[in-house]
PDB file of C-alpha atoms and ligand atoms in Angstrom:
ATOM      1  CA  MET A  22      -4.768  10.831 -26.081  1.00  0.00           C
ATOM      2  CA  THR A  23      -2.450  10.486 -22.524  1.00  0.00           C
ATOM      3  CA  THR A  24       0.718   7.815 -22.746  1.00  0.00           C
ATOM      4  CA  SER A  25       0.782   4.988 -19.926  1.00  0.00           C
ATOM      5  CA  ASN A  26       2.844   5.841 -17.029  1.00  0.00           C
ATOM      6  CA  ALA A  27       4.298   1.975 -17.702  1.00  0.00           C
ATOM      7  CA  PRO A  28       7.416   3.205 -18.761  1.00  0.00           C
ATOM      8  CA  GLN A  29       7.847   5.973 -16.219  1.00  0.00           C
ATOM      9  CA  ILE A  30       7.164   3.718 -13.303  1.00  0.00           C
ATOM     10  CA  LYS A  31      10.034   2.005 -14.167  1.00  0.00           C
ATOM     11  CA  GLN A  32      12.171   4.547 -14.647  1.00  0.00           C
ATOM     12  CA  ILE A  33      11.715   5.682 -10.817  1.00  0.00           C
ATOM     13  CA  GLU A  34      11.500   2.419 -10.096  1.00  0.00           C
ATOM     14  CA  ALA A  35      15.342   1.558 -11.329  1.00  0.00           C
ATOM     15  CA  LYS A  36      16.330   4.498  -9.369  1.00  0.00           C
ATOM     16  CA  ALA A  37      14.847   3.482  -6.168  1.00  0.00           C
ATOM     17  CA  SER A  38      16.096  -0.143  -6.402  1.00  0.00           C
ATOM     18  CA  VAL A  39      19.640   0.996  -5.783  1.00  0.00           C
ATOM     19  CA  CYS A  40      18.605   3.683  -2.864  1.00  0.00           C
ATOM     20  CA  THR A  41      21.468   4.161  -0.217  1.00  0.00           C
ATOM     21  CA  ASP A  42      18.968   6.862   1.962  1.00  0.00           C
ATOM     22  CA  CYS A  43      18.113   5.611   4.947  1.00  0.00           C
ATOM     23  CA  GLY A  44      20.003   3.098   7.077  1.00  0.00           C
ATOM     24  CA  LEU A  45      17.472  -0.052   5.724  1.00  0.00           C
ATOM     25  CA  SER A  46      19.615  -0.304   2.683  1.00  0.00           C
ATOM     26  CA  GLU A  47      22.188  -1.706   4.664  1.00  0.00           C
ATOM     27  CA  THR A  48      20.115  -5.129   5.902  1.00  0.00           C
ATOM     28  CA  ARG A  49      17.783  -5.548   3.289  1.00  0.00           C
ATOM     29  CA  THR A  50      18.076  -7.792   0.685  1.00  0.00           C
ATOM     30  CA  GLN A  51      16.534  -5.961  -2.250  1.00  0.00           C
ATOM     31  CA  VAL A  52      14.108  -2.993  -2.943  1.00  0.00           C
ATOM     32  CA  VAL A  53      10.166  -3.589  -2.753  1.00  0.00           C
ATOM     33  CA  PHE A  54       8.936  -1.283  -4.947  1.00  0.00           C
ATOM     34  CA  GLY A  55       4.740  -0.852  -6.010  1.00  0.00           C
ATOM     35  CA  GLU A  56       3.682  -3.811  -8.468  1.00  0.00           C
ATOM     36  CA  GLY A  57       0.420  -3.839 -11.209  1.00  0.00           C
ATOM     37  CA  ASN A  58      -1.263  -1.277 -13.451  1.00  0.00           C
ATOM     38  CA  ALA A  59       0.884   1.775 -13.196  1.00  0.00           C
ATOM     39  CA  ASP A  60      -2.975   3.231 -15.326  1.00  0.00           C
ATOM     40  CA  ALA A  61      -4.590   2.608 -12.306  1.00  0.00           C
ATOM     41  CA  ALA A  62      -7.810   4.623 -10.599  1.00  0.00           C
ATOM     42  CA  LEU A  63      -6.990   2.751  -7.394  1.00  0.00           C
ATOM     43  CA  THR A  64      -3.904   2.078  -5.099  1.00  0.00           C
ATOM     44  CA  LEU A  65      -3.793   0.664  -2.352  1.00  0.00           C
ATOM     45  CA  VAL A  66      -0.924   1.311   0.690  1.00  0.00           C
ATOM     46  CA  GLY A  67       0.738  -0.878   2.921  1.00  0.00           C
ATOM     47  CA  GLU A  68       3.301  -0.360   5.869  1.00  0.00           C
ATOM     48  CA  GLY A  69       6.136  -1.669   4.565  1.00  0.00           C
ATOM     49  CA  PRO A  70       7.698  -5.074   3.288  1.00  0.00           C
ATOM     50  CA  GLY A  71       8.376  -7.927   5.502  1.00  0.00           C
ATOM     51  CA  ASP A  72      10.736 -11.166   5.357  1.00  0.00           C
ATOM     52  CA  GLN A  73       8.955 -12.512   2.326  1.00  0.00           C
ATOM     53  CA  GLU A  74       8.615  -9.477   0.582  1.00  0.00           C
ATOM     54  CA  ASP A  75      12.506  -8.787   1.011  1.00  0.00           C
ATOM     55  CA  ARG A  76      12.799 -11.988  -0.431  1.00  0.00           C
ATOM     56  CA  ARG A  77      10.670 -12.220  -3.236  1.00  0.00           C
ATOM     57  CA  GLY A  78      10.664  -8.507  -3.893  1.00  0.00           C
ATOM     58  CA  ARG A  79       7.410  -8.096  -4.370  1.00  0.00           C
ATOM     59  CA  PRO A  80       4.928  -6.143  -2.179  1.00  0.00           C
ATOM     60  CA  PHE A  81       2.219  -8.326   0.472  1.00  0.00           C
ATOM     61  CA  VAL A  82       3.904 -11.703  -0.430  1.00  0.00           C
ATOM     62  CA  GLY A  83       3.552 -13.532   3.248  1.00  0.00           C
ATOM     63  CA  LYS A  84       0.820 -14.319   5.465  1.00  0.00           C
ATOM     64  CA  ALA A  85      -0.315 -10.883   5.773  1.00  0.00           C
ATOM     65  CA  GLY A  86      -0.737 -10.700   1.446  1.00  0.00           C
ATOM     66  CA  LYS A  87      -2.052 -14.247   0.859  1.00  0.00           C
ATOM     67  CA  LEU A  88      -5.408 -12.714   3.233  1.00  0.00           C
ATOM     68  CA  LEU A  89      -4.747  -9.323   1.556  1.00  0.00           C
ATOM     69  CA  ASP A  90      -5.010 -11.606  -1.667  1.00  0.00           C
ATOM     70  CA  GLU A  91      -8.549 -13.507  -0.228  1.00  0.00           C
ATOM     71  CA  VAL A  92     -10.333 -10.264   0.342  1.00  0.00           C
ATOM     72  CA  MET A  93      -9.552  -8.516  -2.393  1.00  0.00           C
ATOM     73  CA  GLY A  94     -10.895 -12.190  -4.346  1.00  0.00           C
ATOM     74  CA  ASP A  95     -14.080 -11.049  -2.054  1.00  0.00           C
ATOM     75  CA  ALA A  96     -14.119  -7.343  -3.147  1.00  0.00           C
ATOM     76  CA  GLN A  97     -13.666  -8.091  -7.226  1.00  0.00           C
ATOM     77  CA  ILE A  98     -10.443  -6.953  -7.245  1.00  0.00           C
ATOM     78  CA  ARG A  99      -7.663  -7.991  -9.121  1.00  0.00           C
ATOM     79  CA  ARG A 100      -3.398  -7.564  -8.107  1.00  0.00           C
ATOM     80  CA  GLU A 101      -3.048  -6.915 -11.725  1.00  0.00           C
ATOM     81  CA  ASP A 102      -6.259  -3.864 -12.399  1.00  0.00           C
ATOM     82  CA  ILE A 103      -4.302  -2.145  -9.383  1.00  0.00           C
ATOM     83  CA  TRP A 104      -0.931  -0.014  -7.755  1.00  0.00           C
ATOM     84  CA  LEU A 105       0.057  -1.990  -4.746  1.00  0.00           C
ATOM     85  CA  THR A 106       2.510  -0.264  -2.762  1.00  0.00           C
ATOM     86  CA  ASN A 107       4.028   0.258   1.052  1.00  0.00           C
ATOM     87  CA  VAL A 108       5.062   3.305   2.299  1.00  0.00           C
ATOM     88  CA  ILE A 109       8.273   2.496   2.973  1.00  0.00           C
ATOM     89  CA  LYS A 110      10.165  -0.479   0.296  1.00  0.00           C
ATOM     90  CA  CYS A 111      12.959  -1.783   2.418  1.00  0.00           C
ATOM     91  CA  ARG A 112      12.050  -4.219   4.984  1.00  0.00           C
ATOM     92  CA  ALA A 113      12.672  -2.084   8.647  1.00  0.00           C
ATOM     93  CA  CYS A 114      13.540  -5.167  11.036  1.00  0.00           C
ATOM     94  CA  VAL A 115      15.842  -5.775  14.360  1.00  0.00           C
ATOM     95  CA  THR A 116      18.297  -9.118  14.947  1.00  0.00           C
ATOM     96  CA  GLU A 117      17.971 -10.133  18.241  1.00  0.00           C
ATOM     97  CA  ASP A 118      19.008 -14.079  20.116  1.00  0.00           C
ATOM     98  CA  GLY A 119      19.536 -14.835  16.427  1.00  0.00           C
ATOM     99  CA  PHE A 120      16.219 -14.333  15.730  1.00  0.00           C
ATOM    100  CA  THR A 121      14.983 -11.524  13.182  1.00  0.00           C
ATOM    101  CA  ARG A 122      11.423  -9.867  13.146  1.00  0.00           C
ATOM    102  CA  ASN A 123       9.710  -7.240  11.553  1.00  0.00           C
ATOM    103  CA  ARG A 124       9.966  -3.154  13.910  1.00  0.00           C
ATOM    104  CA  PRO A 125       7.962   0.114  12.941  1.00  0.00           C
ATOM    105  CA  PRO A 126       9.709   1.652  11.063  1.00  0.00           C
ATOM    106  CA  LYS A 127      11.563   5.077  12.316  1.00  0.00           C
ATOM    107  CA  MET A 128      10.446   8.245  11.519  1.00  0.00           C
ATOM    108  CA  GLU A 129      13.841   9.008   9.798  1.00  0.00           C
ATOM    109  CA  GLU A 130      13.097   6.144   7.375  1.00  0.00           C
ATOM    110  CA  ILE A 131       9.944   6.731   6.779  1.00  0.00           C
ATOM    111  CA  LYS A 132      10.843  10.194   5.379  1.00  0.00           C
ATOM    112  CA  ALA A 133      13.870   9.542   3.905  1.00  0.00           C
ATOM    113  CA  CYS A 134      11.963   7.110   1.512  1.00  0.00           C
ATOM    114  CA  HIS A 135       8.737   9.442   1.175  1.00  0.00           C
ATOM    115  CA  LYS A 136      10.561  10.614  -2.246  1.00  0.00           C
ATOM    116  CA  TRP A 137       9.819   7.309  -3.510  1.00  0.00           C
ATOM    117  CA  LEU A 138       6.166   7.143  -2.761  1.00  0.00           C
ATOM    118  CA  ASP A 139       4.948  10.422  -3.573  1.00  0.00           C
ATOM    119  CA  ALA A 140       6.655   9.668  -7.147  1.00  0.00           C
ATOM    120  CA  GLU A 141       4.866   6.356  -7.706  1.00  0.00           C
ATOM    121  CA  LEU A 142       1.635   8.539  -6.208  1.00  0.00           C
ATOM    122  CA  ASN A 143       2.573  11.691  -8.510  1.00  0.00           C
ATOM    123  CA  LEU A 144       2.457   9.436 -11.412  1.00  0.00           C
ATOM    124  CA  ILE A 145      -0.388   7.437 -11.193  1.00  0.00           C
ATOM    125  CA  GLN A 146      -2.882  10.267  -9.724  1.00  0.00           C
ATOM    126  CA  PRO A 147      -4.797   7.270  -8.290  1.00  0.00           C
ATOM    127  CA  ALA A 148      -8.805   8.681  -8.137  1.00  0.00           C
ATOM    128  CA  VAL A 149      -9.250   6.105  -5.031  1.00  0.00           C
ATOM    129  CA  ILE A 150      -6.298   5.184  -1.966  1.00  0.00           C
ATOM    130  CA  VAL A 151      -6.608   2.524   0.479  1.00  0.00           C
ATOM    131  CA  CYS A 152      -4.420   3.253   3.642  1.00  0.00           C
ATOM    132  CA  ILE A 153      -3.835  -0.189   4.256  1.00  0.00           C
ATOM    133  CA  GLY A 154      -3.456   0.352   8.407  1.00  0.00           C
ATOM    134  CA  ALA A 155      -2.594   2.743  10.136  1.00  0.00           C
ATOM    135  CA  PRO A 156       0.834   3.956   9.217  1.00  0.00           C
ATOM    136  CA  ALA A 157      -0.236   4.653   5.797  1.00  0.00           C
ATOM    137  CA  ALA A 158      -3.185   6.531   6.994  1.00  0.00           C
ATOM    138  CA  ASN A 159      -0.657   8.516   8.978  1.00  0.00           C
ATOM    139  CA  ARG A 160       1.578   9.717   6.033  1.00  0.00           C
ATOM    140  CA  LEU A 161      -1.252   9.939   3.695  1.00  0.00           C
ATOM    141  CA  ILE A 162      -4.793  11.003   5.137  1.00  0.00           C
ATOM    142  CA  HIS A 163      -3.412  12.750   8.285  1.00  0.00           C
ATOM    143  CA  ARG A 164      -0.478  12.813  10.935  1.00  0.00           C
ATOM    144  CA  ASN A 165      -3.159  11.570  13.988  1.00  0.00           C
ATOM    145  CA  PHE A 166      -4.722   9.259  12.164  1.00  0.00           C
ATOM    146  CA  LYS A 167      -6.977   6.693  14.737  1.00  0.00           C
ATOM    147  CA  MET A 168      -7.901   3.897  12.898  1.00  0.00           C
ATOM    148  CA  THR A 169     -10.811   2.882  15.568  1.00  0.00           C
ATOM    149  CA  GLN A 170     -12.468   5.710  15.194  1.00  0.00           C
ATOM    150  CA  GLU A 171     -11.740   6.907  11.229  1.00  0.00           C
ATOM    151  CA  ARG A 172     -11.946   3.201   9.737  1.00  0.00           C
ATOM    152  CA  GLY A 173     -14.267   3.157   6.765  1.00  0.00           C
ATOM    153  CA  ARG A 174     -14.123   6.696   6.297  1.00  0.00           C
ATOM    154  CA  TRP A 175     -13.811   8.972   2.909  1.00  0.00           C
ATOM    155  CA  PHE A 176     -11.651  11.782   2.990  1.00  0.00           C
ATOM    156  CA  THR A 177     -11.556  14.111  -0.092  1.00  0.00           C
ATOM    157  CA  ASP A 178      -8.953  15.634  -2.036  1.00  0.00           C
ATOM    158  CA  THR A 179      -6.026  14.734  -0.215  1.00  0.00           C
ATOM    159  CA  GLN A 180      -2.680  15.164  -1.030  1.00  0.00           C
ATOM    160  CA  TYR A 181      -2.026  12.774  -3.533  1.00  0.00           C
ATOM    161  CA  ALA A 182      -5.936  11.758  -4.386  1.00  0.00           C
ATOM    162  CA  PRO A 183      -9.740  13.204  -4.976  1.00  0.00           C
ATOM    163  CA  PHE A 184     -10.832  10.168  -2.487  1.00  0.00           C
ATOM    164  CA  ALA A 185      -9.169   8.174   0.708  1.00  0.00           C
ATOM    165  CA  ILE A 186      -9.717   5.310   2.911  1.00  0.00           C
ATOM    166  CA  ALA A 187      -8.521   3.621   5.897  1.00  0.00           C
ATOM    167  CA  ALA A 188      -8.717  -0.595   6.551  1.00  0.00           C
ATOM    168  CA  LEU A 189      -8.001  -2.435   8.652  1.00  0.00           C
ATOM    169  CA  HIS A 190      -4.049  -4.246   7.884  1.00  0.00           C
ATOM    170  CA  PRO A 191      -4.481  -8.012   7.306  1.00  0.00           C
ATOM    171  CA  ALA A 192      -1.466  -8.592   9.422  1.00  0.00           C
ATOM    172  CA  TYR A 193      -3.610  -6.895  12.602  1.00  0.00           C
ATOM    173  CA  ILE A 194      -6.823  -8.954  11.160  1.00  0.00           C
ATOM    174  CA  LEU A 195      -4.209 -12.256  11.510  1.00  0.00           C
ATOM    175  CA  ARG A 196      -3.972 -11.695  15.289  1.00  0.00           C
ATOM    176  CA  LEU A 197      -8.112 -11.961  15.820  1.00  0.00           C
ATOM    177  CA  HIS A 198      -9.720 -14.666  16.296  1.00  0.00           C
ATOM    178  CA  GLY A 199     -13.151 -15.761  16.115  1.00  0.00           C
ATOM    179  CA  ASP A 200     -15.846 -13.574  15.788  1.00  0.00           C
ATOM    180  CA  ASP A 201     -13.107 -10.994  16.176  1.00  0.00           C
ATOM    181  CA  PHE A 202     -11.086 -11.721  13.087  1.00  0.00           C
ATOM    182  CA  THR A 203     -14.813 -12.445  11.279  1.00  0.00           C
ATOM    183  CA  ALA A 204     -16.153  -8.808  11.899  1.00  0.00           C
ATOM    184  CA  ALA A 205     -12.431  -7.452  11.141  1.00  0.00           C
ATOM    185  CA  ARG A 206     -11.794  -9.499   7.573  1.00  0.00           C
ATOM    186  CA  ARG A 207     -15.914  -8.289   6.626  1.00  0.00           C
ATOM    187  CA  TYR A 208     -14.775  -4.465   7.200  1.00  0.00           C
ATOM    188  CA  LEU A 209     -12.026  -5.097   5.323  1.00  0.00           C
ATOM    189  CA  VAL A 210     -13.648  -6.186   2.545  1.00  0.00           C
ATOM    190  CA  GLU A 211     -16.906  -3.615   2.792  1.00  0.00           C
ATOM    191  CA  ASP A 212     -14.295  -0.447   2.045  1.00  0.00           C
ATOM    192  CA  LEU A 213     -12.773  -2.801  -0.330  1.00  0.00           C
ATOM    193  CA  ILE A 214     -15.918  -3.000  -2.285  1.00  0.00           C
ATOM    194  CA  GLU A 215     -16.428   0.321  -0.726  1.00  0.00           C
ATOM    195  CA  ALA A 216     -12.844   1.519  -2.970  1.00  0.00           C
ATOM    196  CA  ARG A 217     -13.714   0.060  -6.283  1.00  0.00           C
ATOM    197  CA  GLU A 218     -16.846   1.445  -6.789  1.00  0.00           C
ATOM    198  CA  LYS A 219     -15.751   4.652  -6.274  1.00  0.00           C
ATOM    199  CA  ALA A 220     -12.577   4.133  -8.539  1.00  0.00           C
ATOM    200  CA  GLU A 221     -15.199   2.796 -11.058  1.00  0.00           C
ATOM    201  CA  ASP A 222     -17.159   5.893 -10.819  1.00  0.00           C
ATOM    202  CA  ALA A 223     -14.131   7.881 -11.115  1.00  0.00           C
ATOM    203  CA  PRO A 224     -13.622   9.636 -14.825  1.00  0.00           C
ATOM    204  CA  GLN A 225     -11.861   7.578 -17.009  1.00  0.00           C
ATOM    205  CA  ARG A 226      -8.415   8.384 -17.711  1.00  0.00           C
ATOM    206  CA  GLN A 227      -8.260   9.307 -21.768  1.00  0.00           C
ATOM    207  CA  GLN A 228      -7.784   6.622 -23.797  1.00  0.00           C
ATOM    208  CA  LEU A 229      -3.903   5.243 -22.795  1.00  0.00           C
ATOM    209  CA  THR A 230      -2.198   5.000 -26.404  1.00  0.00           C
ATOM    210  CA  LEU A 231       1.289   3.552 -26.000  1.00  0.00           C
ATOM    211  CA  PHE A 232       3.117   5.447 -28.664  1.00  0.00           C
TER     212      PHE A 232
HETATM  213  N1  URA B 327       3.377  -7.361   3.067  1.00  0.00           N
HETATM  214  C1  URA B 327       3.714  -5.574   2.096  1.00  0.00           C
HETATM  215  O1  URA B 327       3.939  -5.570   1.286  1.00  0.00           O
HETATM  216  N2  URA B 327       3.853  -4.459   3.123  1.00  0.00           N
HETATM  217  C2  URA B 327       2.360  -4.884   4.452  1.00  0.00           C
HETATM  218  O2  URA B 327       2.552  -3.527   4.628  1.00  0.00           O
HETATM  219  C3  URA B 327       2.527  -5.648   5.136  1.00  0.00           C
HETATM  220  C4  URA B 327       3.456  -7.364   4.172  1.00  0.00           C
END
């Protein structure tokens, strides 16, 4: 019998929630930690929180999150059955002319945040990781990951999981139109279906006990 990871993930989350290891702690509203099932075989990792996530304290709850929910539905994946997280846990943004917009995280911010992702993934030990977008793939698959060439390809024996794949980011898909949008959305659904099937085939964790 093994125990659930839930209490330990809560402890990691509590520590992360007061992290001040990089400058993003000065501009964030709150830390956006991962959520879902900490005993899941399937983990999805995005880039980092945006405006809505920063306000609401949950991953993928903005426009990209709405599309992710839709495609997860098509792939028969429920949020509560997976672990859903990001490479960085605080919003990276820049304010210009009174407007605040997201920006790609800097390497020092990604490095400072790595300990939280590392702690999450080492605890959960997923069978399958889906990197949502190139930044996650660069972090979790290999440093020079090229989405155009390597999307949908399975990588085995990666640092945090026996199987990892990278899929198109819903924020990228939302910038496409017409047939391009339809094709990219379909790729994401297909990649998620494959990931779910692989996770279902993975050896079951030993029966969980709450004690
Ligand atoms: N929301 C997230 O939580 N992560 C992303 O990568 C994009 C939007």
